[in-house]
mmCIF file of C-alpha atoms and ligand atoms in Angstrom:
data_model
loop_
_atom_site.group_PDB
_atom_site.id
_atom_site.type_symbol
_atom_site.label_atom_id
_atom_site.label_comp_id
_atom_site.label_asym_id
_atom_site.label_seq_id
_atom_site.Cartn_x
_atom_site.Cartn_y
_atom_site.Cartn_z
ATOM 1 C CA MET A 31 -0.075 0.009 0.001
ATOM 2 C CA ALA A 32 0.935 3.593 -0.391
ATOM 3 C CA ILE A 33 -1.011 6.810 -0.013
ATOM 4 C CA THR A 34 -1.283 8.972 -3.043
ATOM 5 C CA LYS A 35 -3.429 11.815 -1.680
ATOM 6 C CA VAL A 36 -4.381 13.247 1.719
ATOM 7 C CA TRP A 37 -6.449 16.110 2.164
ATOM 8 C CA ILE A 38 -8.466 17.751 5.346
ATOM 9 C CA GLU A 39 -12.261 18.261 5.131
ATOM 10 C CA ASP A 40 -13.868 21.349 6.957
ATOM 11 C CA GLY A 41 -14.463 20.741 10.711
ATOM 12 C CA CYS A 42 -11.114 20.681 12.165
ATOM 13 C CA ILE A 43 -11.137 21.299 15.826
ATOM 14 C CA VAL A 44 -7.455 22.337 15.936
ATOM 15 C CA CYS A 45 -6.737 19.608 18.523
ATOM 16 C CA ASN A 46 -2.901 18.990 17.229
ATOM 17 C CA ALA A 47 -3.327 15.152 17.359
ATOM 18 C CA CYS A 48 -2.304 14.714 13.531
ATOM 19 C CA GLU A 49 0.713 16.876 13.837
ATOM 20 C CA ALA A 50 1.885 14.974 16.812
ATOM 21 C CA GLU A 51 1.362 11.681 14.861
ATOM 22 C CA CYS A 52 2.995 12.767 11.587
ATOM 23 C CA PRO A 53 4.582 16.160 11.810
ATOM 24 C CA ASP A 54 6.267 15.713 8.191
ATOM 25 C CA VAL A 55 2.666 15.930 6.678
ATOM 26 C CA PHE A 56 0.482 17.604 9.018
ATOM 27 C CA HIS A 57 0.705 21.247 10.161
ATOM 28 C CA VAL A 58 -1.499 22.803 12.672
ATOM 29 C CA LEU A 59 -2.016 26.467 12.211
ATOM 30 C CA ALA A 60 -4.265 29.143 14.581
ATOM 31 C CA GLU A 61 -7.286 28.124 13.048
ATOM 32 C CA THR A 62 -7.133 24.813 11.029
ATOM 33 C CA CYS A 63 -4.705 22.188 9.987
ATOM 34 C CA VAL A 64 -3.008 21.966 6.628
ATOM 35 C CA ILE A 65 -0.998 19.533 4.581
ATOM 36 C CA ARG A 66 2.692 20.641 4.366
ATOM 37 C CA GLY A 67 3.967 22.051 0.963
ATOM 38 C CA GLU A 68 7.145 19.950 1.301
ATOM 39 C CA SER A 69 5.244 16.718 1.331
ATOM 40 C CA ARG A 70 3.085 17.567 -1.798
ATOM 41 C CA GLN A 71 3.942 17.425 -5.515
ATOM 42 C CA ASP A 72 2.528 21.074 -6.145
ATOM 43 C CA GLY A 73 4.538 22.422 -3.036
ATOM 44 C CA VAL A 74 1.375 24.286 -1.925
ATOM 45 C CA GLU A 75 0.553 24.358 1.694
ATOM 46 C CA ASP A 76 -3.152 24.194 2.494
ATOM 47 C CA THR A 77 -6.020 21.806 3.368
ATOM 48 C CA ASN A 78 -5.566 20.407 -0.003
ATOM 49 C CA HIS A 79 -9.012 20.116 -0.939
ATOM 50 C CA ALA A 80 -8.170 20.003 -4.605
ATOM 51 C CA LYS A 81 -6.626 16.752 -3.715
ATOM 52 C CA ASN A 82 -3.163 17.267 -5.249
ATOM 53 C CA PRO A 83 -0.872 14.113 -5.217
ATOM 54 C CA LEU A 84 1.707 13.844 -2.200
ATOM 55 C CA LYS A 85 5.303 13.048 -3.230
ATOM 56 C CA VAL A 86 5.577 9.339 -3.939
ATOM 57 C CA GLU A 87 8.301 8.700 -1.363
ATOM 58 C CA ILE A 88 6.305 10.674 1.400
ATOM 59 C CA GLY A 89 3.266 8.412 0.440
ATOM 60 C CA THR A 90 5.308 5.195 0.822
ATOM 61 C CA SER A 91 7.417 5.786 3.814
ATOM 62 C CA LEU A 92 4.814 7.676 5.916
ATOM 63 C CA GLU A 93 2.091 5.628 5.090
ATOM 64 C CA ALA A 94 1.519 4.141 8.478
ATOM 65 C CA ALA A 95 1.936 7.535 10.163
ATOM 66 C CA ILE A 96 -0.720 9.120 8.012
ATOM 67 C CA LYS A 97 -3.178 6.347 8.354
ATOM 68 C CA ALA A 98 -2.469 6.742 12.315
ATOM 69 C CA ALA A 99 -3.182 10.527 12.079
ATOM 70 C CA ALA A 100 -6.387 9.911 10.126
ATOM 71 C CA GLU A 101 -7.632 7.293 12.416
ATOM 72 C CA GLY A 102 -6.534 9.522 15.652
ATOM 73 C CA CYS A 103 -8.420 12.643 14.122
ATOM 74 C CA PRO A 104 -11.263 12.931 16.699
ATOM 75 C CA VAL A 105 -13.529 14.504 14.030
ATOM 76 C CA THR A 106 -12.548 12.287 11.303
ATOM 77 C CA VAL A 107 -11.837 15.022 8.670
ATOM 78 C CA ILE A 108 -8.549 13.702 7.488
ATOM 79 C CA LYS A 109 -9.183 11.646 4.235
ATOM 80 C CA PHE A 110 -6.722 9.802 2.013
ATOM 81 C CA GLU A 111 -6.495 7.625 -1.152
ATOM 82 C CA ALA A 112 -4.125 4.895 -1.568
ATOM 83 C CA ILE A 113 -3.112 2.136 -3.918
ATOM 84 C CA ALA A 114 -2.408 -1.484 -3.286
ATOM 85 C CA SER A 115 1.326 -1.180 -4.294
ATOM 86 C CA ALA A 116 3.453 0.063 -7.136
ATOM 87 C CA ALA A 117 4.243 -3.400 -8.617
ATOM 88 C CA ALA A 118 0.267 -4.326 -8.502
ATOM 89 C CA PRO A 119 -1.694 -1.177 -8.773
ATOM 90 C CA ALA A 120 -5.191 -1.693 -7.500
ATOM 91 C CA PRO A 121 -8.195 0.640 -8.149
ATOM 92 C CA ALA A 122 -8.137 3.391 -5.635
ATOM 93 C CA ALA A 123 -9.662 2.558 -2.291
ATOM 94 C CA LYS A 124 -10.574 5.614 -0.665
ATOM 95 C CA SER A 125 -12.925 5.559 2.275
ATOM 96 C CA GLY A 126 -16.378 4.517 0.994
ATOM 97 C CA GLU A 127 -15.469 4.612 -2.727
ATOM 98 C CA ASP A 128 -14.516 2.068 -5.064
ATOM 99 C CA VAL A 129 -14.163 -0.493 -2.291
ATOM 100 C CA GLU A 130 -15.867 -3.018 -4.572
ATOM 101 C CA SER A 131 -13.723 -2.874 -7.410
ATOM 102 C CA ALA A 132 -10.483 -2.782 -4.951
ATOM 103 C CA VAL A 133 -11.960 -6.299 -3.461
ATOM 104 C CA ASP A 134 -12.484 -7.507 -6.847
ATOM 105 C CA HIS A 135 -8.980 -6.754 -7.878
ATOM 106 C CA ALA A 136 -7.599 -8.214 -4.505
ATOM 107 C CA LEU A 137 -9.291 -11.552 -5.266
ATOM 108 C CA GLY A 138 -8.298 -11.550 -8.876
ATOM 109 C CA MET A 139 -11.846 -11.309 -10.147
ATOM 110 C CA ASP A 140 -11.052 -8.445 -12.474
ATOM 111 C CA SER A 141 -8.396 -10.327 -14.282
ATOM 112 C CA ALA A 142 -8.213 -12.404 -17.353
ATOM 113 C CA PRO A 143 -9.660 -16.057 -17.279
ATOM 114 C CA ALA A 144 -7.613 -18.288 -15.123
ATOM 115 C CA VAL A 145 -6.894 -20.987 -17.491
ATOM 116 C CA ALA A 146 -6.271 -19.418 -21.057
ATOM 117 C CA PRO A 147 -7.387 -21.519 -23.859
ATOM 118 C CA ALA A 148 -4.764 -22.439 -26.690
ATOM 119 C CA GLU A 149 -5.308 -20.983 -30.239
ATOM 120 C CA ASP A 150 -7.561 -24.048 -31.030
ATOM 121 C CA GLY A 151 -9.657 -23.133 -28.169
ATOM 122 C CA SER A 152 -8.545 -26.423 -26.244
ATOM 123 C CA LEU A 153 -7.759 -26.071 -22.449
ATOM 124 C CA PRO A 154 -4.457 -27.247 -21.130
ATOM 125 C CA ALA A 155 -4.712 -30.925 -20.115
ATOM 126 C CA THR A 156 -4.223 -32.375 -16.615
ATOM 127 C CA THR A 157 -5.385 -35.302 -14.817
ATOM 128 C CA GLY A 158 -8.407 -35.909 -13.014
ATOM 129 C CA TYR A 159 -10.182 -32.472 -12.248
ATOM 130 C CA VAL A 160 -9.047 -29.727 -14.168
ATOM 131 C CA TRP A 161 -7.036 -27.412 -11.774
ATOM 132 C CA ASP A 162 -3.637 -26.116 -12.162
ATOM 133 C CA ILE A 163 -2.558 -23.692 -9.649
ATOM 134 C CA LYS A 164 0.345 -22.611 -12.074
ATOM 135 C CA ALA A 165 -2.020 -21.931 -14.958
ATOM 136 C CA ALA A 166 -4.374 -19.791 -12.513
ATOM 137 C CA PRO A 167 -1.847 -17.389 -10.626
ATOM 138 C CA ASN A 168 -4.828 -14.947 -10.019
ATOM 139 C CA ARG A 169 -6.298 -17.656 -8.001
ATOM 140 C CA GLN A 170 -3.595 -17.341 -5.435
ATOM 141 C CA ILE A 171 -5.275 -14.726 -3.238
ATOM 142 C CA VAL A 172 -4.125 -13.184 0.010
ATOM 143 C CA LEU A 173 -5.510 -14.813 3.039
ATOM 144 C CA PRO A 174 -8.647 -12.948 3.649
ATOM 145 C CA LYS A 175 -8.912 -11.334 7.359
ATOM 146 C CA SER A 176 -10.661 -13.629 9.896
ATOM 147 C CA ALA A 177 -13.083 -11.734 12.015
ATOM 148 C CA PRO A 178 -11.677 -12.374 15.579
ATOM 149 C CA LEU A 179 -12.746 -15.137 17.613
ATOM 150 C CA PRO A 180 -15.843 -13.891 19.798
ATOM 151 C CA SER A 181 -14.198 -13.999 23.388
ATOM 152 C CA TYR A 182 -14.915 -11.931 26.592
ATOM 153 C CA LYS A 183 -11.302 -12.539 27.810
ATOM 154 C CA ALA A 184 -9.907 -11.359 24.589
ATOM 155 C CA PHE A 185 -12.186 -8.140 24.702
ATOM 156 C CA VAL A 186 -11.213 -7.404 28.190
ATOM 157 C CA ALA A 187 -7.352 -7.803 27.191
ATOM 158 C CA GLU A 188 -8.023 -5.488 23.963
ATOM 159 C CA GLN A 189 -9.798 -2.761 26.001
ATOM 160 C CA GLU A 190 -6.973 -2.698 28.661
ATOM 161 C CA ALA A 191 -4.277 -2.656 25.771
ATOM 162 C CA ALA A 192 -5.843 0.259 23.968
ATOM 163 C CA LYS A 193 -6.104 2.157 27.380
ATOM 164 C CA VAL A 194 -2.484 1.789 27.634
ATOM 165 C CA ALA A 195 -1.558 2.695 24.047
ATOM 166 C CA ASP A 196 -3.890 5.734 24.278
ATOM 167 C CA GLU A 197 -2.035 6.955 27.681
ATOM 168 C CA ALA A 198 1.392 6.395 25.898
ATOM 169 C CA LYS A 199 0.214 8.307 22.957
ATOM 170 C CA TRP A 200 -0.988 11.306 24.980
ATOM 171 C CA GLN A 201 2.177 11.170 27.005
ATOM 172 C CA LYS A 202 4.391 11.349 23.847
ATOM 173 C CA GLN A 203 2.348 14.412 22.595
ATOM 174 C CA LEU A 204 2.770 16.248 25.831
ATOM 175 C CA ALA A 205 6.651 15.377 25.945
ATOM 176 C CA ASP A 206 6.724 16.721 22.071
ATOM 177 C CA PHE A 207 5.063 19.942 23.019
ATOM 178 C CA GLU A 208 7.322 20.575 25.762
ATOM 179 C CA THR A 209 10.328 19.973 23.756
ATOM 180 C CA ALA A 210 8.902 22.253 20.899
ATOM 181 C CA LYS A 211 7.876 24.886 23.528
ATOM 182 C CA ALA A 212 11.560 25.084 24.971
ATOM 183 C CA LYS A 213 13.001 25.092 21.368
ATOM 184 C CA ALA A 214 10.611 28.090 20.724
ATOM 185 C CA VAL A 215 11.493 29.954 23.853
ATOM 186 C CA GLU A 216 15.291 29.421 23.176
ATOM 187 C CA GLU A 217 14.937 30.748 19.419
ATOM 188 C CA GLY A 218 12.676 33.610 20.701
ATOM 189 C CA LYS A 219 9.818 32.337 18.508
ATOM 190 C CA PRO A 220 6.078 32.441 19.524
ATOM 191 C CA GLU A 221 5.286 29.182 21.519
ATOM 192 C CA PRO A 222 3.357 26.466 19.777
ATOM 193 C CA LYS A 223 -0.110 25.544 20.605
ATOM 194 C CA ALA A 224 -0.604 23.295 23.537
ATOM 195 C CA PRO A 225 -2.030 19.759 22.389
ATOM 196 C CA VAL A 226 -5.644 18.794 23.260
ATOM 197 C CA ARG A 227 -6.294 15.235 24.014
ATOM 198 C CA ALA A 228 -8.312 13.589 21.365
ATOM 199 C CA VAL A 229 -11.752 12.334 22.125
ATOM 200 C CA PRO A 230 -13.023 9.201 20.544
ATOM 201 C CA ALA A 231 -15.309 10.101 17.544
ATOM 202 C CA LYS A 232 -19.023 9.721 18.401
ATOM 203 C CA ASN A 233 -20.859 6.778 16.755
ATOM 204 C CA GLU A 234 -23.832 8.287 15.326
ATOM 205 C CA THR A 235 -25.023 5.184 13.564
ATOM 206 C CA ASP A 236 -26.894 2.459 15.125
ATOM 207 C CA LEU A 237 -24.324 -0.065 14.149
ATOM 208 C CA VAL A 238 -22.977 -0.389 17.849
ATOM 209 C CA PHE A 239 -20.678 -3.354 18.485
ATOM 210 C CA PRO A 240 -22.436 -5.651 21.025
ATOM 211 C CA ALA A 241 -19.658 -5.972 23.490
ATOM 212 C CA PRO A 242 -19.526 -9.588 25.307
ATOM 213 C CA THR A 243 -20.192 -9.610 29.027
ATOM 214 C CA GLU A 244 -19.594 -12.081 31.774
ATOM 215 C CA ALA A 245 -21.888 -15.102 32.101
ATOM 216 C CA GLN A 246 -24.961 -13.974 33.793
ATOM 217 C CA ALA A 247 -27.676 -16.218 32.747
ATOM 218 C CA PRO A 248 -28.705 -19.125 35.386
ATOM 219 C CA GLU A 249 -28.487 -22.011 32.996
ATOM 220 C CA LEU A 250 -24.948 -20.937 31.848
ATOM 221 C CA LYS A 251 -23.817 -20.503 35.346
ATOM 222 C CA HIS A 252 -25.399 -23.981 36.025
ATOM 223 C CA LEU A 253 -23.623 -25.466 33.166
ATOM 224 C CA MET A 254 -20.395 -23.937 34.195
ATOM 225 C CA GLU A 255 -20.754 -25.526 37.638
ATOM 226 C CA LEU A 256 -21.537 -28.990 36.055
ATOM 227 C CA LEU A 257 -18.636 -28.907 33.923
ATOM 228 C CA GLY A 258 -16.228 -27.414 36.560
ATOM 229 C CA ASP A 259 -12.559 -26.813 35.042
ATOM 230 C CA LYS A 260 -13.554 -28.178 31.754
ATOM 231 C CA VAL A 261 -15.029 -24.823 30.836
ATOM 232 C CA GLU A 262 -12.471 -22.657 29.094
ATOM 233 C CA GLU A 263 -14.610 -19.465 29.047
ATOM 234 C CA ALA A 264 -18.259 -18.634 29.129
ATOM 235 C CA PHE A 265 -19.768 -15.240 27.880
ATOM 236 C CA GLU A 266 -22.985 -13.547 26.793
ATOM 237 C CA GLN A 267 -23.058 -11.300 23.561
ATOM 238 C CA ALA A 268 -25.846 -9.884 21.727
ATOM 239 C CA GLY A 269 -28.484 -11.791 23.864
ATOM 240 C CA GLU A 270 -26.709 -15.006 23.139
ATOM 241 C CA MET A 271 -24.990 -17.402 25.427
ATOM 242 C CA THR A 272 -21.542 -19.108 24.637
ATOM 243 C CA CYS A 273 -19.757 -21.738 26.546
ATOM 244 C CA GLN A 274 -16.217 -22.716 25.315
ATOM 245 C CA VAL A 275 -14.956 -26.149 26.917
ATOM 246 C CA LYS A 276 -11.923 -28.220 26.406
ATOM 247 C CA LYS A 277 -11.999 -30.144 23.219
ATOM 248 C CA GLU A 278 -11.754 -33.559 24.863
ATOM 249 C CA ALA A 279 -14.934 -32.684 26.991
ATOM 250 C CA ILE A 280 -17.441 -31.796 24.343
ATOM 251 C CA LEU A 281 -19.551 -35.170 24.524
ATOM 252 C CA GLU A 282 -19.798 -34.839 28.484
ATOM 253 C CA ALA A 283 -20.973 -31.002 27.837
ATOM 254 C CA LEU A 284 -23.537 -32.085 25.243
ATOM 255 C CA ARG A 285 -24.727 -34.815 27.356
ATOM 256 C CA PHE A 286 -25.308 -32.603 30.192
ATOM 257 C CA CYS A 287 -26.944 -29.960 27.967
ATOM 258 C CA ARG A 288 -29.333 -32.562 26.678
ATOM 259 C CA ASP A 289 -30.187 -34.416 29.936
ATOM 260 C CA ASP A 290 -30.046 -32.041 32.758
ATOM 261 C CA GLN A 291 -33.391 -31.044 33.558
ATOM 262 C CA ALA A 292 -32.518 -27.378 34.219
ATOM 263 C CA LEU A 293 -30.989 -27.087 30.575
ATOM 264 C CA LYS A 294 -33.067 -29.512 28.578
ATOM 265 C CA PHE A 295 -31.567 -28.516 25.212
ATOM 266 C CA GLU A 296 -33.299 -31.167 23.405
ATOM 267 C CA MET A 297 -32.213 -30.232 19.708
ATOM 268 C CA LEU A 298 -28.820 -29.736 18.124
ATOM 269 C CA ALA A 299 -29.926 -26.854 15.568
ATOM 270 C CA ASP A 300 -26.709 -26.847 13.807
ATOM 271 C CA GLU A 301 -23.015 -27.671 13.929
ATOM 272 C CA THR A 302 -20.342 -25.703 12.132
ATOM 273 C CA ALA A 303 -16.810 -24.348 12.159
ATOM 274 C CA THR A 304 -14.848 -21.491 11.501
ATOM 275 C CA HIS A 305 -11.296 -21.425 10.226
ATOM 276 C CA TYR A 306 -8.742 -19.215 11.869
ATOM 277 C CA PRO A 307 -5.629 -20.017 10.013
ATOM 278 C CA LEU A 308 -3.668 -17.483 12.312
ATOM 279 C CA GLY A 309 -5.012 -18.793 15.558
ATOM 280 C CA GLN A 310 -2.870 -19.386 18.468
ATOM 281 C CA GLY A 311 -2.910 -22.939 19.298
ATOM 282 C CA TYR A 312 -5.951 -23.663 17.305
ATOM 283 C CA ALA A 313 -7.055 -23.817 13.612
ATOM 284 C CA PHE A 314 -10.807 -24.124 13.887
ATOM 285 C CA SER A 315 -13.540 -23.298 16.154
ATOM 286 C CA LEU A 316 -16.284 -25.806 16.136
ATOM 287 C CA VAL A 317 -19.523 -24.658 17.240
ATOM 288 C CA TYR A 318 -22.672 -26.635 18.569
ATOM 289 C CA HIS A 319 -25.884 -24.436 18.370
ATOM 290 C CA LEU A 320 -28.393 -25.944 20.792
ATOM 291 C CA THR A 321 -31.976 -25.227 21.200
ATOM 292 C CA SER A 322 -34.296 -26.121 24.095
ATOM 293 C CA VAL A 323 -37.694 -26.296 22.423
ATOM 294 C CA SER A 324 -39.383 -26.961 25.765
ATOM 295 C CA ARG A 325 -37.886 -23.719 27.328
ATOM 296 C CA SER A 326 -37.384 -21.647 24.100
ATOM 297 C CA ARG A 327 -33.619 -20.967 24.892
ATOM 298 C CA ARG A 328 -30.543 -21.124 22.920
ATOM 299 C CA LEU A 329 -26.856 -21.995 23.847
ATOM 300 C CA ARG A 330 -23.688 -22.140 21.928
ATOM 301 C CA LEU A 331 -21.236 -24.900 22.864
ATOM 302 C CA ARG A 332 -17.984 -24.079 21.448
ATOM 303 C CA ILE A 333 -14.383 -26.269 21.191
ATOM 304 C CA LEU A 334 -11.135 -24.836 19.711
ATOM 305 C CA VAL A 335 -9.242 -27.424 17.776
ATOM 306 C CA PRO A 336 -5.933 -27.194 16.149
ATOM 307 C CA GLU A 337 -5.386 -28.895 12.620
ATOM 308 C CA GLY A 338 -5.361 -32.691 12.336
ATOM 309 C CA PHE A 339 -7.424 -33.028 15.756
ATOM 310 C CA GLU A 340 -10.372 -35.547 15.276
ATOM 311 C CA PRO A 341 -13.269 -34.605 17.959
ATOM 312 C CA GLU A 342 -15.564 -37.359 19.046
ATOM 313 C CA SER A 343 -18.485 -37.184 16.767
ATOM 314 C CA ALA A 344 -21.855 -35.682 18.440
ATOM 315 C CA GLU A 345 -23.862 -38.263 16.605
ATOM 316 C CA GLN A 346 -24.221 -40.578 19.889
ATOM 317 C CA VAL A 347 -25.898 -37.673 21.601
ATOM 318 C CA TYR A 348 -27.760 -36.006 18.715
ATOM 319 C CA PRO A 349 -28.262 -38.248 15.798
ATOM 320 C CA THR A 350 -28.705 -35.231 13.516
ATOM 321 C CA ALA A 351 -24.919 -34.505 13.808
ATOM 322 C CA ASN A 352 -24.424 -37.301 11.413
ATOM 323 C CA TRP A 353 -25.068 -35.068 8.333
ATOM 324 C CA LEU A 354 -23.660 -31.741 9.892
ATOM 325 C CA GLU A 355 -20.322 -33.358 10.744
ATOM 326 C CA ARG A 356 -20.074 -34.732 6.981
ATOM 327 C CA GLU A 357 -20.506 -31.291 6.017
ATOM 328 C CA ILE A 358 -17.663 -30.023 8.262
ATOM 329 C CA TRP A 359 -15.464 -32.640 7.039
ATOM 330 C CA ASP A 360 -16.337 -31.876 3.549
ATOM 331 C CA MET A 361 -16.132 -27.854 3.873
ATOM 332 C CA PHE A 362 -13.417 -27.829 6.641
ATOM 333 C CA GLY A 363 -11.447 -30.920 6.621
ATOM 334 C CA ILE A 364 -12.174 -31.841 10.192
ATOM 335 C CA ARG A 365 -12.733 -35.518 10.635
ATOM 336 C CA PHE A 366 -14.774 -37.075 13.550
ATOM 337 C CA GLN A 367 -13.914 -39.932 15.705
ATOM 338 C CA ASN A 368 -16.760 -42.701 16.046
ATOM 339 C CA HIS A 369 -18.765 -41.131 13.010
ATOM 340 C CA THR A 370 -20.751 -43.796 11.393
ATOM 341 C CA ASP A 371 -20.446 -42.438 7.952
ATOM 342 C CA MET A 372 -17.559 -39.994 7.630
ATOM 343 C CA VAL A 373 -17.674 -39.327 3.910
ATOM 344 C CA ARG A 374 -18.136 -35.907 2.171
ATOM 345 C CA ILE A 375 -21.775 -34.629 1.768
ATOM 346 C CA LEU A 376 -21.494 -32.053 -1.222
ATOM 347 C CA CYS A 377 -18.397 -32.591 -3.062
ATOM 348 C CA PRO A 378 -17.326 -35.815 -4.708
ATOM 349 C CA GLU A 379 -15.000 -37.941 -2.499
ATOM 350 C CA ASP A 380 -11.974 -37.122 -4.654
ATOM 351 C CA TRP A 381 -12.512 -33.534 -4.478
ATOM 352 C CA GLU A 382 -9.227 -31.384 -3.791
ATOM 353 C CA GLY A 383 -9.245 -29.234 -0.797
ATOM 354 C CA HIS A 384 -12.181 -28.005 1.588
ATOM 355 C CA ALA A 385 -13.967 -24.945 0.287
ATOM 356 C CA LEU A 386 -14.945 -22.958 3.661
ATOM 357 C CA ARG A 387 -11.143 -22.840 4.610
ATOM 358 C CA LYS A 388 -9.687 -19.367 4.670
ATOM 359 C CA ASP A 389 -6.908 -20.409 2.223
ATOM 360 C CA TYR A 390 -9.159 -21.898 -0.411
ATOM 361 C CA PRO A 391 -9.338 -19.512 -3.358
ATOM 362 C CA THR A 392 -12.489 -17.688 -3.497
ATOM 363 C CA LEU A 393 -13.005 -18.605 -7.302
ATOM 364 C CA GLY A 394 -12.165 -22.216 -6.579
ATOM 365 C CA LEU A 395 -9.132 -24.317 -7.485
ATOM 366 C CA GLY A 396 -10.628 -24.519 -11.127
ATOM 367 C CA GLN A 397 -12.437 -27.856 -10.868
ATOM 368 C CA ARG A 398 -15.747 -26.185 -12.045
ATOM 369 C CA GLU A 399 -14.084 -24.566 -15.057
ATOM 370 C CA ILE A 400 -15.605 -26.878 -17.417
ATOM 371 C CA SER A 401 -18.605 -28.828 -17.593
ATOM 372 C CA PHE A 402 -19.553 -31.876 -20.092
ATOM 373 C CA ARG A 403 -21.919 -29.298 -21.916
ATOM 374 C CA GLU A 404 -19.015 -26.972 -22.452
ATOM 375 C CA ASP A 405 -16.201 -29.633 -22.841
ATOM 376 C CA ARG A 406 -14.842 -27.536 -26.012
ATOM 377 C CA GLY A 407 -11.159 -29.016 -25.481
ATOM 378 C CA GLY A 408 -12.467 -32.351 -25.241
ATOM 379 C CA MET A 409 -10.742 -32.946 -21.807
ATOM 380 C CA LEU A 410 -13.674 -34.385 -19.934
ATOM 381 C CA MET A 411 -14.163 -36.981 -22.873
ATOM 382 C CA LYS A 412 -10.435 -37.704 -22.668
ATOM 383 C CA ILE A 413 -10.660 -38.299 -18.946
ATOM 384 C CA ALA A 414 -13.699 -40.580 -19.484
ATOM 385 C CA MET A 415 -11.842 -42.496 -22.166
ATOM 386 C CA GLU A 416 -8.738 -42.933 -19.911
ATOM 387 C CA ALA A 417 -10.959 -44.087 -16.970
ATOM 388 C CA ALA A 418 -12.825 -46.638 -19.332
ATOM 389 C CA GLY A 419 -9.600 -47.898 -20.702
ATOM 390 C CA ASN A 420 -8.296 -48.454 -17.257
ATOM 391 C CA LEU A 421 -11.342 -50.696 -16.604
ATOM 392 C CA GLY A 422 -10.872 -52.442 -19.860
ATOM 393 C CA ILE A 423 -13.837 -50.938 -21.643
ATOM 394 C CA ASN A 424 -13.452 -50.044 -25.256
ATOM 395 C CA LEU A 425 -15.313 -46.835 -25.706
ATOM 396 C CA LYS A 426 -15.757 -45.248 -29.163
ATOM 397 C CA VAL A 427 -14.777 -41.667 -29.529
ATOM 398 C CA PRO A 428 -17.819 -39.606 -30.737
ATOM 399 C CA LYS A 429 -17.620 -37.944 -34.119
ATOM 400 C CA ALA A 430 -17.329 -34.226 -33.774
ATOM 401 C CA GLU A 431 -20.302 -32.316 -34.963
HETATM 402 S S1 SF4 B 289 -6.423 15.644 14.125
HETATM 403 FE FE1 SF4 B 289 -8.131 16.366 12.908
HETATM 404 S S2 SF4 B 289 -9.161 17.837 14.154
HETATM 405 FE FE2 SF4 B 289 -7.178 17.717 15.055
HETATM 406 S S3 SF4 B 289 -5.664 19.008 14.145
HETATM 407 FE FE3 SF4 B 289 -5.612 17.546 12.797
HETATM 408 S S4 SF4 B 289 -7.359 17.546 11.262
HETATM 409 FE FE4 SF4 B 289 -7.712 19.014 12.776
#
């Protein structure tokens, strides 16, 4: 990424936060803030409403500082445009605009077809399914960011870290101000304006993040008592109860949920997973959505499992887990112990990869590039002939139309 343009819209409250963050680009005057002439290609120093470009080296080397200043502006009047990189320019992704095309670019969806046909219209031959990672470089997308794992413990830790970082930033602003003041006095120049602590921008939308809270609901506390030290954490968020247990204790937890008279979660409404490729000590969260039909309550049980771990199948407690776990195997590659029919449910058995993993390309690996109806290069026919030959069947090649 590199920032190409930065400007300041009307409404600056002259708080000095941006200059403290990035003094090479922002300059706070008596009544407003401006973009320094030294950092702009046109050399003019003003709010840059005309959106004149920054010097390339400034936009590249100070990218992080400019972004930090824009994020720290309490009235969000600092705006910027950025490009993905000089080597692979993407459409400008400025706040709120062109986001769709930037995302398309990142996913390779605006590129030419992945598998280029030869001059005669045929596609490159491969064996089995038609996928060739080398022929489809634009399928090699960057891992999309995972939404963070919902967690009360992580939320509390993040809040604490943000407070500490904010205080450190403010202390640095104060120290910088004192240094600048001492220098101004020494040089006989007017004193700089004292910094004003930035206040978080008001969220005037109704999109309020539902913060997780400690477990309060009686049945959640009851389940925690039943499971004791097998509970890793329990919390409530957006009106939902979540209980994370040790991965080896999932069957015990499910049995309590189904059989205990205070819980009575008779139904496994869903069982699914989320891939966290960068998770510390786990790669997947496996979630069991339980419903108590008689009490009209819902509970989410969760375990965190590393790559290759095979959890016990929930089929013996909730038979409906049979199909749900086949789907999890198919889409995420998690196998279950003691499952009665551990085969894929959506894709063919010899399908390569698991489509809901974060590292599976959004456009697929190419298996669906060709159908019998569109078998222009005759590839599927070749595969069928080869398979028939291996079985000793002598198929005739149909005549071309
Ligand atoms: S951070 Fe925003 S409000 Fe504060 S001086 Fe800079 S532009 Fe103005």
